[in-house]
RNA sequence: GACCCCUUCGUCUAGUCUGGCCUAGGACACCAGCCUUUCACGCUGGCGACACGGGUUCAAAUCCCGUAGGGGUCACCA
């Protein structure tokens, strides 16, 4: 390529559709996407579904959905097409077989008739002798006779790559630097199954070459595959792409993130009320940092600032607390209408009937909840009681224990009824004025009056400003709840006292 | 076990390539105080790290060697 023309960057994210989009994979996809966008390159989505029985349509939809939700849309791939397809690996079988035949024809690969059992036995033997197992290459130079004999026996055959065991293979990794592996630690590995179906280490370099991939950005768990893939490029006469292996994402214990850790899929976080902006921002900051001391990044800022040389080498732990903090920031940037839309489904899922609630009432409630919303799911804690019948909201035992220790609190609940009943009009200013006046007249501390009322009418000790709560509830509901509390609390509080320390 | 990678506050990280500006900076978390009807927000302050041991150097978080610890991979999966 002449002079000033720089080959444009082409990267790919190649998930296998065997589940959901794992957080680690999402980070890999994000790094690829950011790199492509920042370089004015092309981001390709390829589905590595090489006739794996675990591949399912459902998980493919789930992964696409997560990617789209994060905003990591692809320039070429399923749904959008492109001229370097097909983008489903299973549809590239003929191409893989063609390349395999080429290797066979040029003597760079050979058929192996060893059975699985034989290989297994050798492997176990090596392990018993504490030797590293490597294929002994006994099928490398079979005579015509032996071959015919095996064929006549009806043995199945796999295809192995003939590996030159001299020298070393160096991976010039854009994140890790040069990583060298002695060639004699490798062996003639199988890349075509008995049905002449290709294996991952073969399909990957073939497809990358066909799709013109310039940079392979993937997780470090692929590091040990890289030399083998480079070997294919050499055998086929191709220039390998540049590699960049990003560090793993671990759980808080420093182990690989697994299902046992609970939520490890992108959609799990969506379902827990997290925002895609927060996920992207958080994931980007795992192993990567900008040049300044910035923590909050818009997608555009990420695109502008992302470079591979600022990606670190050591694994990072996924910390939900920091994610939550970021999420709170992004929720705060939403309008009340947006927050209402976002939080609604969580109320419904918690069993609250909100379909008959007027939209503007809903928005006023969300507005009153304000920045208490760190995730949309928090709406249930802070506002669930607005959507529960006056005789059915639950009293939080901890709240009762803290604010109904003595008889004074109960007397507040009964005494305030009259004052509240007299408030007219029942609007914020009037409610606050009347209530404060009453408190002052009583001569008690504001908090020791307001909190018992809150617990009485909401069942909780946290929530929006109590005056907002009262107004939003409406006079009838407040009175009904006060009556209910006056009737039920005496029993509940003694019960709570009696049970204290048991649970 | 073999091969490969990694190692700065509890966590995410800046600083390491191009030794001195680092008595190591920021953020999350935590603790305390302020604000406040609660919670949350916000503000102020605090706690808190160069894994260890040797070198090299006038000077080392930064360079070299070793040790320890952690992780990843070792399929006819991807």
Coordinates of C-alpha atoms (C1' of nucleotides) in Angstrom, one line a residue:
Chain A
X1 CA 0.0 0.0 0.0
X2 CA 1.5 3.2 -1.1
X3 CA 2.5 6.2 1.0
X4 CA 0.0 8.1 3.0
X5 CA -2.8 5.6 2.8
X6 CA -3.3 4.1 6.2
X7 CA -5.2 0.9 6.2
X8 CA -8.4 1.6 8.0
X9 CA -9.0 -0.2 11.2
X10 CA -11.3 -3.2 11.2
X11 CA -12.1 -4.9 14.5
X12 CA -14.6 -7.5 15.4
X13 CA -16.4 -8.9 18.5
X14 CA -17.1 -12.5 18.0
X15 CA -19.3 -14.0 20.8
X16 CA -20.4 -17.6 20.7
X17 CA -24.2 -17.7 21.3
X18 CA -24.2 -20.0 24.2
X19 CA -25.6 -17.8 26.9
X20 CA -26.1 -14.2 27.8
X21 CA -23.6 -11.3 27.3
X22 CA -21.1 -11.7 30.1
X23 CA -19.8 -8.5 31.7
X24 CA -16.3 -9.5 30.7
X25 CA -17.4 -10.0 27.1
X26 CA -19.3 -6.7 27.2
X27 CA -16.1 -5.0 28.2
X28 CA -14.3 -6.7 25.3
X29 CA -17.0 -5.6 22.9
X30 CA -16.8 -2.1 24.3
X31 CA -13.0 -1.8 23.9
X32 CA -13.4 -3.0 20.3
X33 CA -16.2 -0.6 19.6
X34 CA -14.4 2.4 21.2
X35 CA -11.2 1.6 19.3
X36 CA -13.0 1.4 16.0
X37 CA -15.0 4.6 16.6
X38 CA -11.9 6.5 17.8
X39 CA -9.9 5.4 14.8
X40 CA -12.7 6.0 12.3
X41 CA -12.6 2.2 11.7
X42 CA -15.2 -0.5 11.2
X43 CA -16.7 -2.5 14.0
X44 CA -17.9 -6.0 13.0
X45 CA -20.1 -8.4 14.8
X46 CA -19.4 -12.0 14.0
X47 CA -21.3 -15.0 15.5
X48 CA -18.9 -17.8 16.4
X49 CA -21.5 -20.5 16.3
X50 CA -19.3 -23.2 14.7
X51 CA -21.8 -26.0 14.8
X52 CA -21.6 -26.0 18.6
X53 CA -24.5 -27.8 20.0
X54 CA -24.7 -25.3 22.8
X55 CA -25.5 -22.4 20.4
X56 CA -29.1 -21.3 20.5
X57 CA -31.2 -18.8 18.8
X58 CA -32.4 -17.5 22.1
X59 CA -28.9 -16.7 23.5
X60 CA -28.1 -15.0 20.2
X61 CA -31.1 -12.7 20.6
X62 CA -30.1 -12.1 24.2
X63 CA -26.6 -11.1 23.2
X64 CA -27.7 -8.9 20.4
X65 CA -30.2 -7.3 22.7
X66 CA -27.5 -6.5 25.3
X67 CA -25.2 -5.1 22.8
X68 CA -27.9 -2.8 21.4
X69 CA -28.9 -1.8 24.9
X70 CA -25.4 -0.7 25.6
X71 CA -25.3 1.2 22.3
X72 CA -22.6 -0.9 20.8
X73 CA -24.0 -1.1 17.3
X74 CA -22.1 -2.8 14.6
X75 CA -21.2 -1.6 11.1
X76 CA -21.1 -5.1 9.6
X77 CA -22.7 -8.3 10.8
X78 CA -26.1 -9.9 11.5
X79 CA -28.9 -7.7 10.5
X80 CA -26.9 -5.0 8.8
X81 CA -24.9 -7.2 6.3
X82 CA -21.6 -6.1 4.8
X83 CA -19.5 -7.4 1.9
X84 CA -17.1 -9.6 3.9
X85 CA -19.8 -12.0 5.1
X86 CA -21.3 -14.3 5.9
X87 CA -21.0 -13.2 9.5
X88 CA -22.3 -16.4 11.0
X89 CA -19.4 -18.8 11.3
X90 CA -21.5 -21.9 10.7
X91 CA -22.2 -20.5 7.3
X92 CA -18.6 -20.3 6.5
X93 CA -18.0 -24.1 6.7
X94 CA -17.1 -24.5 3.0
X95 CA -14.4 -21.8 3.3
X96 CA -12.9 -23.4 6.4
X97 CA -12.8 -26.7 4.6
X98 CA -11.3 -25.2 1.6
X99 CA -8.5 -23.7 3.7
X100 CA -8.0 -27.0 5.5
X101 CA -7.7 -28.8 2.2
X102 CA -5.1 -26.3 1.1
X103 CA -3.0 -27.1 4.2
X104 CA -3.4 -30.8 3.5
X105 CA -2.4 -30.4 -0.1
X106 CA 0.7 -28.4 0.7
X107 CA 1.8 -30.8 3.3
X108 CA 1.3 -28.3 6.2
X109 CA -1.3 -30.5 7.8
X110 CA -2.0 -34.2 7.9
X111 CA -4.7 -36.7 8.8
X112 CA -4.5 -38.3 12.2
X113 CA -6.1 -41.7 12.8
X114 CA -5.5 -41.9 16.5
X115 CA -8.7 -42.6 18.4
X116 CA -9.9 -40.5 21.2
X117 CA -9.3 -43.3 23.6
X118 CA -5.7 -43.8 22.5
X119 CA -5.0 -40.1 22.9
X120 CA -6.7 -40.0 26.2
X121 CA -4.6 -42.9 27.4
X122 CA -1.4 -41.2 26.3
X123 CA -2.4 -38.0 28.0
X124 CA -3.1 -39.8 31.3
X125 CA 0.2 -41.6 31.0
X126 CA 2.0 -38.4 30.6
X127 CA 0.3 -36.8 33.6
X128 CA 1.1 -39.9 35.7
X129 CA 4.8 -39.4 34.8
X130 CA 4.4 -35.7 35.5
X131 CA 5.4 -34.9 32.0
X132 CA 3.6 -32.2 30.0
X133 CA 1.5 -34.0 27.4
X134 CA 2.2 -33.3 23.8
X135 CA 1.0 -35.3 20.8
X136 CA 3.8 -37.6 19.7
X137 CA 3.2 -37.0 16.0
X138 CA 2.8 -40.7 15.2
X139 CA 0.5 -40.1 12.3
X140 CA 2.8 -37.5 10.7
X141 CA 4.4 -39.9 8.3
X142 CA 2.1 -42.9 7.9
X143 CA 2.9 -45.2 5.0
X144 CA 0.3 -45.7 2.3
X145 CA -0.2 -49.2 3.7
X146 CA -0.9 -48.0 7.2
X147 CA -3.2 -45.4 6.0
X148 CA -5.2 -47.9 4.0
X149 CA -5.3 -50.2 6.9
X150 CA -6.7 -47.5 9.1
X151 CA -9.3 -46.5 6.5
X152 CA -10.2 -50.2 6.1
X153 CA -10.7 -50.5 9.8
X154 CA -13.2 -47.7 9.5
X155 CA -11.3 -45.4 11.8
X156 CA -12.3 -41.8 11.7
X157 CA -9.6 -39.2 11.1
X158 CA -9.0 -35.7 12.3
X159 CA -6.7 -33.1 10.8
X160 CA -3.6 -31.8 12.6
X161 CA -1.4 -28.9 11.8
X162 CA 2.3 -29.8 11.2
X163 CA 4.1 -27.6 13.7
X164 CA 7.7 -26.7 13.4
X165 CA 9.0 -27.2 16.9
X166 CA 12.1 -25.1 16.5
X167 CA 12.4 -21.5 17.5
X168 CA 9.8 -19.3 19.2
X169 CA 6.6 -17.6 18.3
X170 CA 6.4 -14.0 19.3
X171 CA 3.1 -12.2 19.8
X172 CA 3.5 -8.4 19.6
X173 CA 0.7 -7.6 21.9
X174 CA -0.5 -4.0 22.0
X175 CA -1.4 -4.2 25.6
X176 CA 1.1 -6.8 27.1
X177 CA 4.1 -6.1 24.9
X178 CA 6.0 -8.9 23.3
X179 CA 5.1 -12.3 24.5
X180 CA 7.3 -15.1 23.4
X181 CA 6.4 -18.8 23.5
X182 CA 8.9 -21.6 22.7
X183 CA 7.7 -23.5 19.7
X184 CA 8.5 -26.8 21.4
X185 CA 5.9 -26.2 24.0
X186 CA 3.4 -26.6 21.2
X187 CA 2.4 -29.8 19.4
X188 CA 0.6 -30.8 16.2
X189 CA -2.9 -29.9 17.3
X190 CA -6.2 -31.0 15.8
X191 CA -8.1 -28.3 13.9
X192 CA -10.6 -30.4 12.0
X193 CA -12.9 -32.9 13.6
X194 CA -13.6 -36.3 12.2
X195 CA -16.6 -34.9 10.2
X196 CA -14.2 -32.4 8.7
X197 CA -15.7 -29.7 10.9
X198 CA -13.3 -26.9 11.9
X199 CA -12.3 -26.0 15.4
X200 CA -12.1 -22.6 16.9
X201 CA -8.4 -22.0 16.6
X202 CA -8.7 -22.5 12.9
X203 CA -12.0 -20.7 12.1
X204 CA -10.9 -17.7 14.0
X205 CA -7.8 -16.8 12.0
X206 CA -9.5 -17.8 8.7
X207 CA -12.5 -15.6 9.4
X208 CA -10.4 -12.7 10.7
X209 CA -8.3 -12.8 7.5
X210 CA -11.3 -13.0 5.2
X211 CA -13.0 -10.2 7.0
X212 CA -9.9 -8.0 6.8
X213 CA -9.5 -7.7 10.6
X214 CA -6.6 -5.5 11.5
X215 CA -6.7 -5.7 15.2
X216 CA -7.9 -8.6 17.4
X217 CA -8.9 -7.1 20.8
X218 CA -10.0 -9.9 23.2
X219 CA -9.7 -11.2 26.7
X220 CA -6.5 -12.5 28.1
X221 CA -8.0 -15.9 28.4
X222 CA -7.3 -16.2 24.6
X223 CA -3.6 -15.5 25.1
X224 CA -2.6 -19.1 24.9
X225 CA -4.5 -19.6 21.6
X226 CA -2.7 -16.8 19.9
X227 CA 0.5 -18.6 18.9
X228 CA -1.5 -21.3 17.3
X229 CA -3.6 -18.9 15.3
X230 CA -0.5 -17.1 14.2
X231 CA 0.8 -20.5 13.0
X232 CA -2.2 -20.8 10.7
X233 CA -1.6 -17.3 9.3
X234 CA 1.9 -18.3 8.5
X235 CA 0.9 -21.6 7.0
X236 CA -1.6 -19.9 4.8
X237 CA 0.7 -17.1 3.9
X238 CA -1.2 -14.3 5.6
X239 CA 0.0 -11.5 7.7
X240 CA -1.5 -11.9 11.2
X241 CA -3.6 -9.1 12.6
X242 CA -2.3 -7.0 15.5
X243 CA -3.3 -8.5 18.9
X244 CA -4.4 -6.8 22.1
X245 CA -5.3 -8.9 25.1
X246 CA -7.2 -7.1 27.7
X247 CA -7.1 -8.2 31.4
X248 CA -9.8 -10.3 32.8
X249 CA -12.7 -8.9 34.9
X250 CA -12.9 -10.7 38.2
X251 CA -15.4 -10.7 41.0
X252 CA -14.7 -9.0 44.4
X253 CA -12.9 -12.1 45.5
X254 CA -10.5 -11.9 42.6
X255 CA -11.8 -14.9 40.9
X256 CA -13.3 -15.3 37.5
X257 CA -16.7 -13.9 37.4
X258 CA -19.2 -16.8 37.3
X259 CA -22.8 -17.5 37.7
X260 CA -22.2 -18.2 41.3
X261 CA -21.5 -14.5 41.8
X262 CA -25.1 -13.7 41.0
X263 CA -25.5 -11.1 38.3
X264 CA -22.9 -11.5 35.6
X265 CA -24.9 -10.8 32.5
X266 CA -25.5 -7.4 31.1
X267 CA -29.2 -8.0 31.0
X268 CA -29.2 -8.8 34.7
X269 CA -28.0 -5.3 35.4
X270 CA -30.6 -3.9 33.1
X271 CA -33.2 -5.8 35.0
X272 CA -31.9 -4.5 38.3
X273 CA -32.5 -0.9 37.1
X274 CA -29.1 0.1 35.9
X275 CA -28.6 2.5 32.9
X276 CA -26.6 1.7 29.8
X277 CA -24.7 4.9 30.2
X278 CA -23.5 3.8 33.7
X279 CA -22.6 0.3 32.5
X280 CA -20.5 1.7 29.6
X281 CA -18.8 4.2 31.8
X282 CA -18.1 1.7 34.5
X283 CA -16.9 -1.0 32.2
X284 CA -14.7 1.4 30.3
X285 CA -12.9 2.3 33.6
X286 CA -12.0 -1.3 34.3
X287 CA -8.3 -1.5 33.3
X288 CA -8.5 1.7 31.4
X289 CA -8.2 5.3 32.5
X290 CA -8.1 8.6 30.7
X291 CA -5.2 11.0 31.0
X292 CA -6.8 13.2 33.6
X293 CA -8.5 12.3 36.8
X294 CA -11.9 12.0 35.2
X295 CA -14.4 9.4 36.4
X296 CA -17.5 10.4 34.5
X297 CA -17.3 9.9 30.8
X298 CA -19.9 10.4 28.1
X299 CA -19.7 7.9 25.3
X300 CA -18.3 10.6 23.0
X301 CA -15.5 11.4 25.6
X302 CA -14.7 7.7 25.7
X303 CA -14.5 7.5 22.0
X304 CA -12.2 10.6 21.9
X305 CA -9.9 9.5 24.7
X306 CA -9.7 5.7 24.4
X307 CA -6.4 4.3 23.3
X308 CA -5.0 0.8 23.8
X309 CA -1.8 2.0 25.3
X310 CA -3.8 3.3 28.3
X311 CA -5.2 -0.1 29.0
X312 CA -3.6 -1.7 32.0
X313 CA -2.3 -5.3 32.3
X314 CA -3.6 -6.5 35.5
X315 CA -7.1 -8.0 36.1
X316 CA -9.7 -5.8 37.8
X317 CA -12.5 -6.6 40.1
X318 CA -16.1 -5.8 39.4
X319 CA -17.4 -3.5 42.1
X320 CA -21.2 -3.1 42.1
X321 CA -20.9 -0.2 44.6
X322 CA -19.0 2.0 42.2
X323 CA -21.4 1.0 39.4
X324 CA -24.3 2.1 41.7
X325 CA -22.6 5.4 42.4
X326 CA -22.2 6.1 38.6
X327 CA -25.7 4.9 38.0
X328 CA -27.0 7.4 40.5
X329 CA -25.2 10.1 38.6
X330 CA -26.8 9.2 35.3
X331 CA -30.2 8.7 36.8
X332 CA -29.8 12.3 38.1
X333 CA -29.3 13.5 34.6
X334 CA -32.6 12.2 33.4
X335 CA -35.8 14.3 33.3
X336 CA -38.6 13.4 35.7
X337 CA -40.5 12.0 32.7
X338 CA -37.6 9.8 31.8
X339 CA -37.2 8.6 35.3
X340 CA -40.9 7.9 35.6
X341 CA -40.7 5.8 32.4
X342 CA -37.7 4.0 33.7
X343 CA -39.0 3.3 37.2
X344 CA -42.5 2.3 36.3
X345 CA -41.7 -1.3 35.3
X346 CA -40.1 -1.8 38.6
X347 CA -43.2 -0.8 40.5
X348 CA -45.3 -3.1 38.4
X349 CA -42.9 -6.0 38.9
X350 CA -43.1 -5.4 42.6
X351 CA -46.8 -6.0 42.3
X352 CA -48.0 -2.3 42.5
X353 CA -50.9 -1.3 40.3
X354 CA -49.9 1.9 38.6
X355 CA -51.8 1.7 35.4
X356 CA -54.8 3.6 36.9
X357 CA -52.6 6.3 38.5
X358 CA -52.6 9.5 36.5
X359 CA -49.4 10.2 34.8
X360 CA -48.8 13.6 36.5
X361 CA -49.3 12.0 39.9
X362 CA -46.7 9.4 39.0
X363 CA -44.3 12.1 38.0
X364 CA -44.9 14.1 41.1
X365 CA -44.1 11.1 43.2
X366 CA -40.9 10.4 41.2
X367 CA -40.0 14.0 41.5
X368 CA -40.4 13.9 45.3
X369 CA -38.2 10.8 45.5
X370 CA -35.6 12.9 43.8
X371 CA -31.9 11.8 44.0
X372 CA -32.7 9.0 46.3
X373 CA -33.0 6.9 43.2
X374 CA -29.6 5.2 42.6
X375 CA -31.2 2.6 40.4
X376 CA -34.7 2.5 39.1
X377 CA -35.4 -0.5 41.3
X378 CA -35.0 1.8 44.3
X379 CA -38.3 3.3 43.5
X380 CA -40.0 0.4 45.2
X381 CA -38.4 1.2 48.5
X382 CA -39.0 4.9 48.4
X383 CA -42.4 5.0 46.8
X384 CA -44.0 1.6 46.8
X385 CA -46.4 2.5 49.7
X386 CA -48.1 5.1 47.5
X387 CA -49.5 2.3 45.4
X388 CA -50.5 0.0 48.2
X389 CA -54.0 0.1 49.7
X390 CA -54.3 2.2 52.9
X391 CA -54.8 -1.0 55.0
X392 CA -52.1 -3.1 53.3
X393 CA -48.7 -1.4 53.4
X394 CA -46.2 -3.1 55.6
X395 CA -44.6 -1.7 58.7
X396 CA -40.9 -2.1 58.7
X397 CA -39.9 -3.7 62.1
X398 CA -36.7 -1.7 62.3
X399 CA -38.7 1.5 61.8
X400 CA -41.1 0.5 64.6
X401 CA -38.3 -0.4 66.8
X402 CA -36.5 2.9 66.3
X403 CA -39.4 5.3 66.4
X404 CA -42.0 3.7 68.5
X405 CA -40.0 2.9 71.6
X406 CA -42.4 4.6 74.0
X407 CA -46.0 5.7 74.3
X408 CA -45.2 9.3 73.2
X409 CA -44.8 8.2 69.6
X410 CA -48.2 6.6 69.6
X411 CA -49.8 9.6 71.1
X412 CA -48.3 11.7 68.3
X413 CA -50.1 9.5 65.8
X414 CA -53.4 9.8 67.5
X415 CA -53.1 13.4 68.4
X416 CA -52.1 14.7 65.0
X417 CA -55.2 13.3 63.4
X418 CA -57.3 16.2 64.3
X419 CA -54.8 18.8 63.1
X420 CA -54.5 17.1 59.8
X421 CA -58.2 16.6 59.4
X422 CA -58.5 20.4 59.7
X423 CA -56.0 21.3 57.1
X424 CA -57.7 23.0 54.2
X425 CA -56.7 23.3 51.4
X426 CA -54.6 20.1 51.7
X427 CA -51.6 21.4 49.8
X428 CA -47.9 21.4 50.6
X429 CA -47.6 24.9 52.0
X430 CA -50.7 24.6 54.2
X431 CA -49.7 21.1 55.4
X432 CA -46.3 22.2 56.4
X433 CA -47.5 25.4 58.1
X434 CA -50.2 23.6 60.1
X435 CA -48.0 20.7 61.1
X436 CA -45.1 22.9 62.2
X437 CA -47.4 25.1 64.1
X438 CA -48.8 22.1 65.9
X439 CA -45.4 20.7 66.7
X440 CA -44.3 24.0 68.1
X441 CA -47.3 24.2 70.2
X442 CA -46.5 20.7 71.5
X443 CA -43.0 21.7 72.3
X444 CA -41.4 18.5 71.0
X445 CA -38.4 18.0 68.8
X446 CA -39.4 18.1 65.2
X447 CA -37.9 14.8 64.3
X448 CA -39.5 12.9 67.2
X449 CA -42.9 14.0 65.8
X450 CA -42.3 13.8 62.1
X451 CA -40.7 10.4 62.0
X452 CA -43.5 8.5 63.9
X453 CA -45.9 10.1 61.5
X454 CA -43.8 8.9 58.5
X455 CA -43.7 5.4 59.9
X456 CA -47.4 5.4 60.6
X457 CA -48.5 6.5 57.1
X458 CA -45.8 4.8 55.0
X459 CA -44.5 2.0 57.2
X460 CA -40.9 3.1 56.5
X461 CA -38.4 5.4 58.1
X462 CA -36.9 6.6 54.9
X463 CA -38.4 8.4 52.0
X464 CA -39.1 11.8 50.5
X465 CA -39.9 14.9 52.6
X466 CA -42.8 14.0 54.8
X467 CA -44.8 17.0 53.8
X468 CA -44.5 15.8 50.2
X469 CA -45.6 12.4 51.2
X470 CA -48.7 13.7 53.0
X471 CA -49.7 15.9 50.1
X472 CA -49.2 13.1 47.6
X473 CA -51.1 10.6 49.7
X474 CA -54.0 13.0 50.1
X475 CA -56.0 13.8 53.2
X476 CA -58.3 10.9 53.1
X477 CA -55.5 8.4 52.8
X478 CA -53.5 10.0 55.5
X479 CA -56.4 9.9 57.9
X480 CA -57.2 6.4 57.0
X481 CA -53.5 5.4 57.5
X482 CA -53.3 7.3 60.8
X483 CA -56.4 5.4 62.0
X484 CA -54.9 2.1 60.9
X485 CA -51.6 2.8 62.6
X486 CA -53.4 3.9 65.8
X487 CA -55.2 0.6 65.9
X488 CA -52.5 -1.7 64.8
X489 CA -49.3 -0.2 66.2
X490 CA -49.8 -0.9 69.9
X491 CA -49.9 -4.6 69.2
X492 CA -47.1 -4.5 66.6
X493 CA -44.7 -2.5 68.7
X494 CA -44.9 -4.7 71.7
X495 CA -44.6 -7.6 69.3
X496 CA -41.5 -6.0 67.8
X497 CA -40.0 -5.5 71.2
X498 CA -40.7 -9.0 72.1
X499 CA -39.1 -10.3 69.0
X500 CA -36.1 -8.1 69.1
X501 CA -32.9 -9.9 68.8
X502 CA -34.5 -13.0 67.4
X503 CA -34.1 -12.4 63.7
Chain B
rG1 C1' 2.1 -30.0 37.2
rA2 C1' 3.5 -27.3 32.3
rC3 C1' 3.2 -22.8 29.6
rC4 C1' 1.8 -17.6 29.6
rC5 C1' 0.3 -13.1 32.2
rC6 C1' -0.1 -10.0 36.4
rU7 C1' 1.4 -7.5 41.5
rU8 C1' 0.4 0.9 44.0
rC9 C1' -4.9 2.5 49.5
rG10 C1' -10.5 -2.6 51.0
rU11 C1' -11.9 -1.7 45.4
rC12 C1' -11.0 1.0 40.4
rU13 C1' -6.8 3.6 39.1
rA14 C1' -2.7 8.0 38.1
rG15 C1' 2.5 7.8 38.3
rU16 C1' 6.6 3.0 35.7
rC17 C1' 8.5 2.9 29.0
rU18 C1' 11.5 8.6 29.2
rG19 C1' 14.7 7.2 37.6
rG20 C1' 14.6 12.9 41.0
rC21 C1' 8.7 17.5 40.4
rC22 C1' 5.9 11.2 44.8
rU23 C1' 6.8 13.1 52.6
rA24 C1' 2.7 8.6 46.0
rG25 C1' -2.6 12.0 43.3
rG26 C1' -7.9 11.0 42.2
rA27 C1' -12.5 8.1 42.5
rC28 C1' -15.8 4.4 45.0
rA29 C1' -16.4 2.3 49.7
rC30 C1' -15.8 3.2 54.9
rC31 C1' -15.5 6.7 59.4
rA32 C1' -16.4 11.7 61.5
rG33 C1' -18.5 16.6 61.2
rC34 C1' -21.7 20.2 58.7
rC35 C1' -26.5 20.8 56.2
rU36 C1' -31.3 18.6 57.3
rU37 C1' -38.0 16.2 59.6
rU38 C1' -35.7 10.7 57.9
rC39 C1' -33.1 8.8 54.0
rA40 C1' -30.5 10.5 49.9
rC41 C1' -27.8 14.6 47.8
rG42 C1' -24.0 18.2 48.8
rC43 C1' -19.8 20.2 51.5
rU44 C1' -15.5 19.5 54.9
rG45 C1' -12.1 16.3 57.2
rG46 C1' -10.2 11.4 58.3
rC47 C1' -8.6 6.3 57.5
rG48 C1' -5.7 4.0 53.8
rA49 C1' -1.0 1.4 49.2
rC50 C1' 4.3 1.2 46.1
rA51 C1' 3.9 -7.8 47.8
rC52 C1' 8.9 -9.2 49.9
rG53 C1' 14.4 -9.6 49.5
rG54 C1' 18.7 -8.3 47.1
rG55 C1' 21.3 -5.2 43.7
rU56 C1' 22.5 -0.7 40.1
rU57 C1' 22.5 4.7 41.2
rC58 C1' 24.2 10.8 44.3
rA59 C1' 18.8 9.3 43.9
rA60 C1' 14.1 3.8 42.6
rA61 C1' 7.0 2.9 43.0
rU62 C1' 9.9 3.7 38.5
rC63 C1' 15.9 -0.1 36.0
rC64 C1' 18.0 -5.5 37.0
rC65 C1' 17.9 -10.3 39.6
rG66 C1' 15.5 -13.5 42.9
rU67 C1' 11.3 -15.0 46.1
rA68 C1' 6.3 -15.0 47.3
rG69 C1' 1.3 -14.4 46.0
rG70 C1' -2.7 -14.1 42.4
rG71 C1' -4.9 -15.1 37.6
rG72 C1' -5.4 -17.5 32.7
rU73 C1' -4.8 -21.7 29.5
rC74 C1' -3.7 -26.6 28.9
rA75 C1' -10.4 -30.5 24.4
rC76 C1' -12.1 -34.2 18.5
rC77 C1' -15.6 -26.2 23.3
rA78 C1' -15.6 -21.3 21.8

